mmCIF file of C-alpha atoms in Angstrom:
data_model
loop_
_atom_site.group_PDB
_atom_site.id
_atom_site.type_symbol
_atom_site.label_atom_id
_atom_site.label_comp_id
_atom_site.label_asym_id
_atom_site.label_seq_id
_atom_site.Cartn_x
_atom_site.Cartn_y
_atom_site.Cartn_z
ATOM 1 C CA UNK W 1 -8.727 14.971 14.389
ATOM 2 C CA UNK W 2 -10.225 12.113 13.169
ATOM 3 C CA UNK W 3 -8.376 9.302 10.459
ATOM 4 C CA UNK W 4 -9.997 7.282 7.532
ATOM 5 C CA UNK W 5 -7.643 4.557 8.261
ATOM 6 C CA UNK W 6 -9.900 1.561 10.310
ATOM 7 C CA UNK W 7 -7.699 0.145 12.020
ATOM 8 C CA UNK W 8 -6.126 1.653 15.125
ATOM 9 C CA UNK W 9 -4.218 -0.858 17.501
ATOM 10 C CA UNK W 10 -3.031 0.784 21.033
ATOM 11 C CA UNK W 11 0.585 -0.997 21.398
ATOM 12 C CA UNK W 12 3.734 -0.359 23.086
ATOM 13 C CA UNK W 13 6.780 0.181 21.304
ATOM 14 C CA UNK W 14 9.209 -2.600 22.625
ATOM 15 C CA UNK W 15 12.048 -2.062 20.234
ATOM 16 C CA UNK W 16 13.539 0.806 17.426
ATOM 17 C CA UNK W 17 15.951 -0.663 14.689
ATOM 18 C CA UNK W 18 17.102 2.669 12.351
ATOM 19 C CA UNK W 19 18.829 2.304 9.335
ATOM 20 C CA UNK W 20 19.950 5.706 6.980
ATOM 21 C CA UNK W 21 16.403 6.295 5.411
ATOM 22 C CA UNK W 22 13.892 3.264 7.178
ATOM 23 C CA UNK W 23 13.529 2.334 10.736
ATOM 24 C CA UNK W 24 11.741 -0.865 12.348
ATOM 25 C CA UNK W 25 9.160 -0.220 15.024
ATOM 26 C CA UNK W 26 8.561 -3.229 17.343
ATOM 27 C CA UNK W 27 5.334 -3.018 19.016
ATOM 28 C CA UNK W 28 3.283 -5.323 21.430
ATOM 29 C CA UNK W 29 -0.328 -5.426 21.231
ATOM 30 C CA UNK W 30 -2.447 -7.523 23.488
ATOM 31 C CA UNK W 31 0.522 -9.997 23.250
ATOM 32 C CA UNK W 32 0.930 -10.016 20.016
ATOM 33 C CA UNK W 33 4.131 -8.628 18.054
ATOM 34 C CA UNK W 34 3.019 -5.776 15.199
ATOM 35 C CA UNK W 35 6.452 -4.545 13.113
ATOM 36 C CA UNK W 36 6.261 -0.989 11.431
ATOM 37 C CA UNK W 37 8.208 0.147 8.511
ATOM 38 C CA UNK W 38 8.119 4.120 8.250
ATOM 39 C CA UNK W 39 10.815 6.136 8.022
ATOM 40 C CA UNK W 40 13.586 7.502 10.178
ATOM 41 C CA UNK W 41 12.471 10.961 10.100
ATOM 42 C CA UNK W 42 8.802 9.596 11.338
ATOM 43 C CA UNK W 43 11.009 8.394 14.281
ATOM 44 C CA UNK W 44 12.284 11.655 15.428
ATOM 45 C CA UNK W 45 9.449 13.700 14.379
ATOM 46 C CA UNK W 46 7.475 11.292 16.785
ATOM 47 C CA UNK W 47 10.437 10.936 18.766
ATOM 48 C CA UNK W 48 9.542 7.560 19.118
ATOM 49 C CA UNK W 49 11.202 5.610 22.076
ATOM 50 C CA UNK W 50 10.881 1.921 23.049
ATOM 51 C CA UNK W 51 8.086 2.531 26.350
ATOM 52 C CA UNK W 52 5.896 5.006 24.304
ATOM 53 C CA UNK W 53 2.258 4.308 24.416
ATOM 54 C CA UNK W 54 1.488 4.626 20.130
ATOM 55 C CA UNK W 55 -1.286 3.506 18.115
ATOM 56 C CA UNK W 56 -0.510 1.188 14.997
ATOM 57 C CA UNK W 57 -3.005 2.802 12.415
ATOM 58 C CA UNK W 58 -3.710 -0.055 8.798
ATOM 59 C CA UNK W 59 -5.582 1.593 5.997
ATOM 60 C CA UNK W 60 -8.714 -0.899 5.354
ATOM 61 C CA UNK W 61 -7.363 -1.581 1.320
ATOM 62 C CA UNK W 62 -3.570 -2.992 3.008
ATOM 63 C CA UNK W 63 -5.188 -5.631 5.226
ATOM 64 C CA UNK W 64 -5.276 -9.133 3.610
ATOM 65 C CA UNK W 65 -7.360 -12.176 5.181
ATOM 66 C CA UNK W 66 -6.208 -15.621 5.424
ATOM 67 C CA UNK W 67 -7.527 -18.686 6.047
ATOM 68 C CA UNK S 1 3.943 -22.230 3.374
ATOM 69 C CA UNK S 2 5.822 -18.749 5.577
ATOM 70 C CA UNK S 3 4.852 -14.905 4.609
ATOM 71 C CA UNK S 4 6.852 -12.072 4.609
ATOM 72 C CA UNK S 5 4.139 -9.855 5.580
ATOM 73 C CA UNK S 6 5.463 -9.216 9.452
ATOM 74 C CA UNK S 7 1.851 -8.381 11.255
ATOM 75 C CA UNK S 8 -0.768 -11.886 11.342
ATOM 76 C CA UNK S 9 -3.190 -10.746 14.025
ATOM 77 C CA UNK S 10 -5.711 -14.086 14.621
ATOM 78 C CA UNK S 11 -9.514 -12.410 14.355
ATOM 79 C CA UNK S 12 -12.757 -13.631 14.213
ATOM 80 C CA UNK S 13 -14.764 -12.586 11.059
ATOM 81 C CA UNK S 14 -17.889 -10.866 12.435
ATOM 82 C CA UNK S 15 -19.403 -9.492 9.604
ATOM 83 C CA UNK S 16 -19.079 -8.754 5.851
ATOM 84 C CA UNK S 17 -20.527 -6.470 3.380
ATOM 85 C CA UNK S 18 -20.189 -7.076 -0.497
ATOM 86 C CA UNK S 19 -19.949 -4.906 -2.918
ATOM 87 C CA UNK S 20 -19.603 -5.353 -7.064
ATOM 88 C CA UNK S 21 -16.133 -5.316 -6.279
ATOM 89 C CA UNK S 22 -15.044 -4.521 -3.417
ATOM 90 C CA UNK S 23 -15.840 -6.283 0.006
ATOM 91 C CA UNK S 24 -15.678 -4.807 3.664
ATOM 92 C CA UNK S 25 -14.648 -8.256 5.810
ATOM 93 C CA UNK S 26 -15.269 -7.291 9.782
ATOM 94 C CA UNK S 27 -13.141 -9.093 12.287
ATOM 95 C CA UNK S 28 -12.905 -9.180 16.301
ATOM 96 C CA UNK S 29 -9.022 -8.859 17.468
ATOM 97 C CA UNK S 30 -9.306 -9.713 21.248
ATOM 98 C CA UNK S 31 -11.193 -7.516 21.360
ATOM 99 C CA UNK S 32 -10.641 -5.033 18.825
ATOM 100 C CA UNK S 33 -12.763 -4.345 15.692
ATOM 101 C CA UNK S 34 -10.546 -4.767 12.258
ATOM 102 C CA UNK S 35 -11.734 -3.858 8.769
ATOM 103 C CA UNK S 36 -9.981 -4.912 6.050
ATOM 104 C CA UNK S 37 -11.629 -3.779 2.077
ATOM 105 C CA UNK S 38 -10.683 -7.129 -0.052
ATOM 106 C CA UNK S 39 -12.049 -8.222 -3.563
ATOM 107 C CA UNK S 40 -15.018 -10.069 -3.272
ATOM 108 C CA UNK S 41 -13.075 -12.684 -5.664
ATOM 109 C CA UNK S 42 -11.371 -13.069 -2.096
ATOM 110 C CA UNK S 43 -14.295 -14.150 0.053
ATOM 111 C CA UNK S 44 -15.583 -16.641 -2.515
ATOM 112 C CA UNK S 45 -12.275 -18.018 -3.015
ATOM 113 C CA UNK S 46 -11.467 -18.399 0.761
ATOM 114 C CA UNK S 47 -15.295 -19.091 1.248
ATOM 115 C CA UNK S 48 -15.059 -16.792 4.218
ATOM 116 C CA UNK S 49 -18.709 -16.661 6.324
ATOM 117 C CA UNK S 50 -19.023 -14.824 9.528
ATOM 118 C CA UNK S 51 -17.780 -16.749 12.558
ATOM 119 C CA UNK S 52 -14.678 -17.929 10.304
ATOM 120 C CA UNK S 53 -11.219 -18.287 12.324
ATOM 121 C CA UNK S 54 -8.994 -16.154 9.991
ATOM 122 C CA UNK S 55 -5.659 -14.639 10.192
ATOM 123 C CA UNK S 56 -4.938 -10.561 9.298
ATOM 124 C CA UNK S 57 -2.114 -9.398 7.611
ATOM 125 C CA UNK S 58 -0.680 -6.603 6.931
ATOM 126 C CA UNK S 59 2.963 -5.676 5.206
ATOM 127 C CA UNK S 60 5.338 -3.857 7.952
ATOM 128 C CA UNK S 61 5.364 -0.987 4.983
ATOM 129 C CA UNK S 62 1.792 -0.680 5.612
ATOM 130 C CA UNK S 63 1.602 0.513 9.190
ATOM 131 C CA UNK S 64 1.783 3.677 10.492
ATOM 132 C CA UNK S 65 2.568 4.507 14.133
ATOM 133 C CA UNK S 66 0.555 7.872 16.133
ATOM 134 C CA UNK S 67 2.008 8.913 19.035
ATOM 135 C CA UNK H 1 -1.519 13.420 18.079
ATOM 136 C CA UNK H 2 1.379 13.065 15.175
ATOM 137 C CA UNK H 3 1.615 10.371 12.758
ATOM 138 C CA UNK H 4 4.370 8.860 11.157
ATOM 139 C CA UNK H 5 2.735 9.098 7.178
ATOM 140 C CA UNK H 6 5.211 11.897 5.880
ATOM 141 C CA UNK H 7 2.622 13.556 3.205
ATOM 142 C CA UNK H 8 0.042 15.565 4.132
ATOM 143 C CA UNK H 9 -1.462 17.860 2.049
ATOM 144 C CA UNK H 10 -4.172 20.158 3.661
ATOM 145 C CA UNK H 11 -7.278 20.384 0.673
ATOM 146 C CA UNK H 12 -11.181 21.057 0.421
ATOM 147 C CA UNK H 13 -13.307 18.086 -0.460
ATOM 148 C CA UNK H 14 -14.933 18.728 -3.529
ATOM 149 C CA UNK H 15 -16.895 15.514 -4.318
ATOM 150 C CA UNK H 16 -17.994 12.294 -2.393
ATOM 151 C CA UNK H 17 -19.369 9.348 -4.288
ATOM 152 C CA UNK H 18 -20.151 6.366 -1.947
ATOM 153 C CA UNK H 19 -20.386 3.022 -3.437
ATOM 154 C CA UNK H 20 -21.482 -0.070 -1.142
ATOM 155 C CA UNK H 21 -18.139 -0.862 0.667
ATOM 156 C CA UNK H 22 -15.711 2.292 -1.020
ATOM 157 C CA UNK H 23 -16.056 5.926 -1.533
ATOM 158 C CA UNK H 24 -14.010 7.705 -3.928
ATOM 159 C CA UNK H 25 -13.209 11.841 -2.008
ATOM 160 C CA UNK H 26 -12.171 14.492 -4.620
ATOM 161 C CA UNK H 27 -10.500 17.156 -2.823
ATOM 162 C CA UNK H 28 -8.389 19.840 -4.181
ATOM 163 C CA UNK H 29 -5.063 20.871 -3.011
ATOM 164 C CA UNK H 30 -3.499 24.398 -3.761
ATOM 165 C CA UNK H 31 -5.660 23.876 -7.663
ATOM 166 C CA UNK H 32 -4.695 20.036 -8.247
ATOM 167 C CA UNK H 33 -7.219 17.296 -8.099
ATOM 168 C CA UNK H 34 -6.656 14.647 -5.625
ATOM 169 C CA UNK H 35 -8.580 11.478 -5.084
ATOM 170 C CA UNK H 36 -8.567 8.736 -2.114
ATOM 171 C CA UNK H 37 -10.603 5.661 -1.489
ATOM 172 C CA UNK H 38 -11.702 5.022 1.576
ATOM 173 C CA UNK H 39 -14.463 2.802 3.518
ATOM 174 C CA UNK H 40 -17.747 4.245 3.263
ATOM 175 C CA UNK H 41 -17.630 4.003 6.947
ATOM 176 C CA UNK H 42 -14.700 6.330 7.287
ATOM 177 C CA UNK H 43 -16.520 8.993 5.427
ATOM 178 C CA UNK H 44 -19.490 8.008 8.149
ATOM 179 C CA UNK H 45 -16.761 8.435 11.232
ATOM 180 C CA UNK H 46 -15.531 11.699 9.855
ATOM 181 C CA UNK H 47 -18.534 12.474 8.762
ATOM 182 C CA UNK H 48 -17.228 14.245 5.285
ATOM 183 C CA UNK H 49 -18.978 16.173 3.290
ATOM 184 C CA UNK H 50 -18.311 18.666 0.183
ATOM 185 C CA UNK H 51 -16.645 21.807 1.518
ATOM 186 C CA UNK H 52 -14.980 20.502 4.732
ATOM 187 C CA UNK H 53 -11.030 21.329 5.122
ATOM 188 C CA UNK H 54 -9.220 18.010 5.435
ATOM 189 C CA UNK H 55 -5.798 16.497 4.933
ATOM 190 C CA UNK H 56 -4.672 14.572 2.832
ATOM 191 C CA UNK H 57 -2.282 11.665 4.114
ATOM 192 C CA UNK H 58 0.205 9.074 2.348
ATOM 193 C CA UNK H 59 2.652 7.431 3.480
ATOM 194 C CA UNK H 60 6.004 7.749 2.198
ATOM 195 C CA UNK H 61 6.092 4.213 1.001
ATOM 196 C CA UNK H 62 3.076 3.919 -0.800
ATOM 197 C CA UNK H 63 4.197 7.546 -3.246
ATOM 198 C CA UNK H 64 6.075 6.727 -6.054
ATOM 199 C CA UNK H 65 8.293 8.987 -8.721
ATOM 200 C CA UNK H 66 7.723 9.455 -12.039
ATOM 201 C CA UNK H 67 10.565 11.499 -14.395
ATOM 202 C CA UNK M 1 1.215 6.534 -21.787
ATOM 203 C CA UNK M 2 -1.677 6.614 -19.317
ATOM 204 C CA UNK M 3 -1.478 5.389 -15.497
ATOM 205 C CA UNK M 4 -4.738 4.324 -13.378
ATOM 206 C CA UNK M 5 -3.069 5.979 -10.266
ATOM 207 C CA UNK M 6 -5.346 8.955 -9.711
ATOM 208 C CA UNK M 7 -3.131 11.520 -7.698
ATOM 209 C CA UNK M 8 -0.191 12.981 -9.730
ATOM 210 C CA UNK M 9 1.581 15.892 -8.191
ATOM 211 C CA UNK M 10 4.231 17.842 -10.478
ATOM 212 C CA UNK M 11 7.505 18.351 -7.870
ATOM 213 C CA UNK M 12 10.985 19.627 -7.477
ATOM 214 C CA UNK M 13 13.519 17.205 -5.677
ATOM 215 C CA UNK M 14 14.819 18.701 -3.220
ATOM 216 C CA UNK M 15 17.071 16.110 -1.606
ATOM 217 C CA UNK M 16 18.161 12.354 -2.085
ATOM 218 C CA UNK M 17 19.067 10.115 0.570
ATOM 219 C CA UNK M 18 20.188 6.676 0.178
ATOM 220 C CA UNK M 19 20.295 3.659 1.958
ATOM 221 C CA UNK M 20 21.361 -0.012 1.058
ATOM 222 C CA UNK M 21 18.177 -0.625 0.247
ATOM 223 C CA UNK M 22 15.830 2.312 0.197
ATOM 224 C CA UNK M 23 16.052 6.163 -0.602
ATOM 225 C CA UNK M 24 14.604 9.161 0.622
ATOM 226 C CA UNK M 25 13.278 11.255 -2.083
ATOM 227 C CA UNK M 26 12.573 15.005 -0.313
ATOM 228 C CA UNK M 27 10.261 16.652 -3.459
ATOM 229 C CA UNK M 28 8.668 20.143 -2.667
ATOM 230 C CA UNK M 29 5.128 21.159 -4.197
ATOM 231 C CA UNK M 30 3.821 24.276 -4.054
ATOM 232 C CA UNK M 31 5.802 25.033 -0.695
ATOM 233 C CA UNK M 32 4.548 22.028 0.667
ATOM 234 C CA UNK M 33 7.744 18.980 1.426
ATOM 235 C CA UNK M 34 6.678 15.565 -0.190
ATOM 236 C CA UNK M 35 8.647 12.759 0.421
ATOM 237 C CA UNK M 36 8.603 9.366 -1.029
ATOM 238 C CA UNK M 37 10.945 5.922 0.259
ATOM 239 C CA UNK M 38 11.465 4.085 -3.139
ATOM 240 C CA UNK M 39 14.435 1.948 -4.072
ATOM 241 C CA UNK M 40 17.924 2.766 -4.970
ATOM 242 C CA UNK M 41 17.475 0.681 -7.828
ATOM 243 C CA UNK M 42 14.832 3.606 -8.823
ATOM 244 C CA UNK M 43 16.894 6.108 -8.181
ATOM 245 C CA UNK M 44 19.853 5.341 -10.844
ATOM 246 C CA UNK M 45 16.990 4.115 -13.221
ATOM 247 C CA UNK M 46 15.388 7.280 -13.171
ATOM 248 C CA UNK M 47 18.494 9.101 -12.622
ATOM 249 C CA UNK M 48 17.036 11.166 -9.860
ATOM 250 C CA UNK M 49 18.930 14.537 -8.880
ATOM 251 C CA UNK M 50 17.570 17.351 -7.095
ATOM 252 C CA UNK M 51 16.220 19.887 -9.108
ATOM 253 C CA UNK M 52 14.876 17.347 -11.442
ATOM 254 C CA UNK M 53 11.253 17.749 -12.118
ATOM 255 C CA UNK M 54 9.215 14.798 -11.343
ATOM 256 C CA UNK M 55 5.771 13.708 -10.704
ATOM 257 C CA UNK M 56 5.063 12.223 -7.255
ATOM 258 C CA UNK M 57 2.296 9.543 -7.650
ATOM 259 C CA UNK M 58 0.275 8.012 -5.541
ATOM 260 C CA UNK M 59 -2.789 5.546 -6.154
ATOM 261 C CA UNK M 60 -6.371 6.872 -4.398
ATOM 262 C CA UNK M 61 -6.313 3.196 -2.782
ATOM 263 C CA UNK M 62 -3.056 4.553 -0.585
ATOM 264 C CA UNK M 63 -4.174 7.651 0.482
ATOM 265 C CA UNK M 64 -5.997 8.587 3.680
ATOM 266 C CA UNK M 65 -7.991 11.784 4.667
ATOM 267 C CA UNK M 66 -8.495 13.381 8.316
ATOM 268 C CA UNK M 67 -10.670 15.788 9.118
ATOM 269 C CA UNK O 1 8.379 9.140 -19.087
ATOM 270 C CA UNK O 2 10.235 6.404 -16.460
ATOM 271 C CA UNK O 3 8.442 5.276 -12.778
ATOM 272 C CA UNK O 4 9.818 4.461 -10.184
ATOM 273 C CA UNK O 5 7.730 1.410 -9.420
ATOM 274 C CA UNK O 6 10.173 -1.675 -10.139
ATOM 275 C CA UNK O 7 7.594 -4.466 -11.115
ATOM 276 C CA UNK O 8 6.431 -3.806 -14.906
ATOM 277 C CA UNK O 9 4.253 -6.776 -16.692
ATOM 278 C CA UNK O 10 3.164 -6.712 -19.738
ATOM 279 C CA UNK O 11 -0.423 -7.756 -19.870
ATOM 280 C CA UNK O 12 -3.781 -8.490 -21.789
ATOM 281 C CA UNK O 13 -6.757 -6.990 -20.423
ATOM 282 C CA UNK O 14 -9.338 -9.906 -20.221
ATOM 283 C CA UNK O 15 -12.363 -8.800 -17.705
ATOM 284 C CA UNK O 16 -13.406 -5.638 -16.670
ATOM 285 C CA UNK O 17 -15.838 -5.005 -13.531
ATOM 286 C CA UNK O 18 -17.181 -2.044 -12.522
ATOM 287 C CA UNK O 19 -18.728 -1.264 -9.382
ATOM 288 C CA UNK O 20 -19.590 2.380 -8.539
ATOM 289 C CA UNK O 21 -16.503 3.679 -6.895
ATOM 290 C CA UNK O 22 -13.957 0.493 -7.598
ATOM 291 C CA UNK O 23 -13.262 -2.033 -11.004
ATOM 292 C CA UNK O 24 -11.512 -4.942 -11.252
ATOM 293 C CA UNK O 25 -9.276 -5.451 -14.061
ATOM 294 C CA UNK O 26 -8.363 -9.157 -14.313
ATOM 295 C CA UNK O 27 -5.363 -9.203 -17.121
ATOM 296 C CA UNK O 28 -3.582 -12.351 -18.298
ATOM 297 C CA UNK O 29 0.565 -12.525 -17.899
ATOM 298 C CA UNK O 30 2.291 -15.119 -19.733
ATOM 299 C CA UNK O 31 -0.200 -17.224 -18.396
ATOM 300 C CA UNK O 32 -1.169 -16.321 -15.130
ATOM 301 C CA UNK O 33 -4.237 -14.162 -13.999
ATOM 302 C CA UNK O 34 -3.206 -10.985 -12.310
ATOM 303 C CA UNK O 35 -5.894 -8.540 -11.033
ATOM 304 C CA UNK O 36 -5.819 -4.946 -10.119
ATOM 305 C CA UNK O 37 -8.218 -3.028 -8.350
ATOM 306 C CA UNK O 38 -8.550 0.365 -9.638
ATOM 307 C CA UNK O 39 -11.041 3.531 -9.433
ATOM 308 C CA UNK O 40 -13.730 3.384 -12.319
ATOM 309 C CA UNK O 41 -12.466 7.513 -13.215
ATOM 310 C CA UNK O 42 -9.106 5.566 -14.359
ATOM 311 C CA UNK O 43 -10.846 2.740 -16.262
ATOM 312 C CA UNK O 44 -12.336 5.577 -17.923
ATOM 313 C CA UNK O 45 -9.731 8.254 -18.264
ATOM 314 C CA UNK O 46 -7.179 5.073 -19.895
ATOM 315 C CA UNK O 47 -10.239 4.236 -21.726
ATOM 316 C CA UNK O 48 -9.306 0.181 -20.842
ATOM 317 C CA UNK O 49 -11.662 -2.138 -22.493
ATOM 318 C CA UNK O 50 -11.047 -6.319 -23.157
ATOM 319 C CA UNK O 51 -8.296 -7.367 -25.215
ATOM 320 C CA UNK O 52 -6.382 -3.744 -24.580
ATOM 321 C CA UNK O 53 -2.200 -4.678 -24.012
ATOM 322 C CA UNK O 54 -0.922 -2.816 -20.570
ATOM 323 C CA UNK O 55 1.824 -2.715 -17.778
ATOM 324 C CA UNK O 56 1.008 -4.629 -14.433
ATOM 325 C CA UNK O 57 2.523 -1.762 -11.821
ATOM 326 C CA UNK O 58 3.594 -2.757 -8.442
ATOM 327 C CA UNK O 59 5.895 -0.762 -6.467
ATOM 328 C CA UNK O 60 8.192 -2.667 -4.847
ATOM 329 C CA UNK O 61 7.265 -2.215 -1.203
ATOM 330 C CA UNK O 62 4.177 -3.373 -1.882
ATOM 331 C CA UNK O 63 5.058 -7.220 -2.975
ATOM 332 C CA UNK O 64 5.150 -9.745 -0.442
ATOM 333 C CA UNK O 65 7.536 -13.152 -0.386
ATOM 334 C CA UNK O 66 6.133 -16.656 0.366
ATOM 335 C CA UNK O 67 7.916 -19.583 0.815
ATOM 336 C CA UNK I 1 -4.500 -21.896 3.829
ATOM 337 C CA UNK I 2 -5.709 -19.380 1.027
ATOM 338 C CA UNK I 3 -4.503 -15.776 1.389
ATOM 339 C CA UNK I 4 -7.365 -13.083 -0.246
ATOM 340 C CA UNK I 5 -4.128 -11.044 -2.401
ATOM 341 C CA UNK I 6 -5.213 -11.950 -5.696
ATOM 342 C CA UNK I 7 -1.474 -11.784 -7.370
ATOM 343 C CA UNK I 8 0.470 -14.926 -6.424
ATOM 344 C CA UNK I 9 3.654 -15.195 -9.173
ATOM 345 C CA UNK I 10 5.786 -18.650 -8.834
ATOM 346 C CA UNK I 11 9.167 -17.337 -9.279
ATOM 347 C CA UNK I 12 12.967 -18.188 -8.190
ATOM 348 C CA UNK I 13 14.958 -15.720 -6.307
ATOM 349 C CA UNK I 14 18.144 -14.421 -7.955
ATOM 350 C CA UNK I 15 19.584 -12.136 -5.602
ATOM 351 C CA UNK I 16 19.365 -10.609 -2.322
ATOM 352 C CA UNK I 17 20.673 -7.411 -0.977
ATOM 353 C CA UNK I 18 20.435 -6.489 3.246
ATOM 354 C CA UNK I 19 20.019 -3.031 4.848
ATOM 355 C CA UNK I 20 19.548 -2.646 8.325
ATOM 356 C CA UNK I 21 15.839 -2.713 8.425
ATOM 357 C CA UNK I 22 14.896 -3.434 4.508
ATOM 358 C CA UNK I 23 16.270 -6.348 2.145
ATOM 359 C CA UNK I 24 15.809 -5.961 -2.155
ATOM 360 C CA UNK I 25 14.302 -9.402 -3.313
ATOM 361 C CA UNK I 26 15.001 -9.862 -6.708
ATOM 362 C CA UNK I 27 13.518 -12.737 -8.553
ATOM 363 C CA UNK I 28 13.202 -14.279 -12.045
ATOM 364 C CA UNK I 29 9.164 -14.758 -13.148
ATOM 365 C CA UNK I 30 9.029 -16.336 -16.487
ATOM 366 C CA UNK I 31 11.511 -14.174 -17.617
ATOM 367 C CA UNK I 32 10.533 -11.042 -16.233
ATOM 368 C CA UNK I 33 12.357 -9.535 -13.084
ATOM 369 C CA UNK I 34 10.243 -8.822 -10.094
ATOM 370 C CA UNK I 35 11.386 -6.774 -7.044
ATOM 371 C CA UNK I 36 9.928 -7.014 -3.632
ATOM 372 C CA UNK I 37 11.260 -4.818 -1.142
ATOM 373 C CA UNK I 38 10.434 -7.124 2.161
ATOM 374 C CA UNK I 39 12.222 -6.479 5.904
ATOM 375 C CA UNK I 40 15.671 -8.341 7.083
ATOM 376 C CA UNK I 41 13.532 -10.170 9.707
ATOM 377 C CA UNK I 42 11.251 -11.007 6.667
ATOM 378 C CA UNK I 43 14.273 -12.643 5.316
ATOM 379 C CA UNK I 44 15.061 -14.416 7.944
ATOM 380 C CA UNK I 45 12.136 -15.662 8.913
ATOM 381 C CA UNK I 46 11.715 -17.318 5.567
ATOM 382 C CA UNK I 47 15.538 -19.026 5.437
ATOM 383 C CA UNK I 48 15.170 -16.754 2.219
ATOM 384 C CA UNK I 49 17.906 -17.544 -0.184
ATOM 385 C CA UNK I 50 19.121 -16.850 -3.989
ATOM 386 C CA UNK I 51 17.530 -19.853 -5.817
ATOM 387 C CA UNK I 52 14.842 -20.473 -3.409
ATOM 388 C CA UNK I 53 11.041 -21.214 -5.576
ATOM 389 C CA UNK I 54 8.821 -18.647 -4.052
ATOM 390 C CA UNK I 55 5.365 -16.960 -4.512
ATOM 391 C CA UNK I 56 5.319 -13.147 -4.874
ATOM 392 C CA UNK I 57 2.058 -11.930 -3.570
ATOM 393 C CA UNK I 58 0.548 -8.877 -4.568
ATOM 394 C CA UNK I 59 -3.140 -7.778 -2.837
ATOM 395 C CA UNK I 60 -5.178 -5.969 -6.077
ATOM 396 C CA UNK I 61 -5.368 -2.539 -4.974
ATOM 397 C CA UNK I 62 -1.578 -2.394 -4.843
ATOM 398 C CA UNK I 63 -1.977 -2.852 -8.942
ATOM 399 C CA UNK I 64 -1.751 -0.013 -11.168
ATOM 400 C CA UNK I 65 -2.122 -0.404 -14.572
ATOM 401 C CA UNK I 66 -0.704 1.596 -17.387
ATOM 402 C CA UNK I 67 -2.130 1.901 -20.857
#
């Protein structure tokens, strides 16, 4: 199955913070720290554990440029 | 100035498409294509030209994780 | 592959209109309209057209409630 | 009143679950489970119980299609 | 009819833009420009022209902090 | 450095409430009260505290608009 969203960064989750309804997802890609906000029941529907090979997925629209 | 937005991924804009509104800015993240879809208010205001040394962001809400 | 966006809502595309950088996909879903926005180059990559069976994804952070 | 938000889904709350911060709102539509992460501040606002009626909304920018 | 979405500002519609998927609705607040970036079926089916009063929507996940 | 979010609000922060992955900004913007809903690291990060002058950002296709 194939996803609109553009970007798709292979990471490693590296840490799992869960509070009652949100959880943090720490990932490192390439050496570079990406942070996730999704939901607690994402985390156990995943079953999402710090080691897991994931992929960060950004709709195109909720990337912002800076320079 | 800091930004709450957690992920700031430092690309290289590669190539960008303009539309009457929208604009598609292409970046290289060591590597890895990104696309973000920003106003085209955006690129004239940050005068952003392929080649440009830019920083991506993106909210922690805004990332999804696939596993 | 399972993702962590908590809506998805399996619908027939109904419409594609592709502007320079966006697309706007009509699908329906169980007899409601629903629309996205996506990169013309996602619609490319999936290679959508009228009729296909897709899903529909949002992340729970990005619905709202209305009452 | 009229919002630009394209995708309006008329649900059933089916559960509430609240954080500090954030709440889970579990809404079902036409058998199929929606769920939203809003505030708790929108929660007493809107005085959300289950069984209330509601409309789930969601802007075409924020949703994502896979095929 | 209440939303969920905490940020509500009461604007003036100064510029519309329409591209063929996308429009930009630049409003003034008190002041300051604010600009959305909506479908052209909502600029249409709110039938928003210069000079029209409207609510600014943001949910609240979606603001960002600077300091 | 310019940022391509098109919103940027100059307001004072007049409260904030921690969960264990999400934090409730609330700030004053000419009158009007804005929420952001931002991550404790986010917080953090920024030395974020009531009566701090900040910017809230807001990228355009995170703007509805009512009529």
């Amino acid at each position: 199955m194939k996803i609109s969203g553009r970007n798709k960064l292979e990471a490693t989750v590296k840490e799992i913070v869960k509070g009652t309804v949100m959880a943090k997802i720490v990932m490192d890609y390439k050496g570079t720290e990406l942070v996730a906000a999704i939901t607690i029941d994402s985390v156990a529907d995943l079953d999402l554990v710090p080691g897991d090979k994931v992929t960060a997925l950004v709709k195109a629209t909720e990337m912002e440029v800076l320079k």
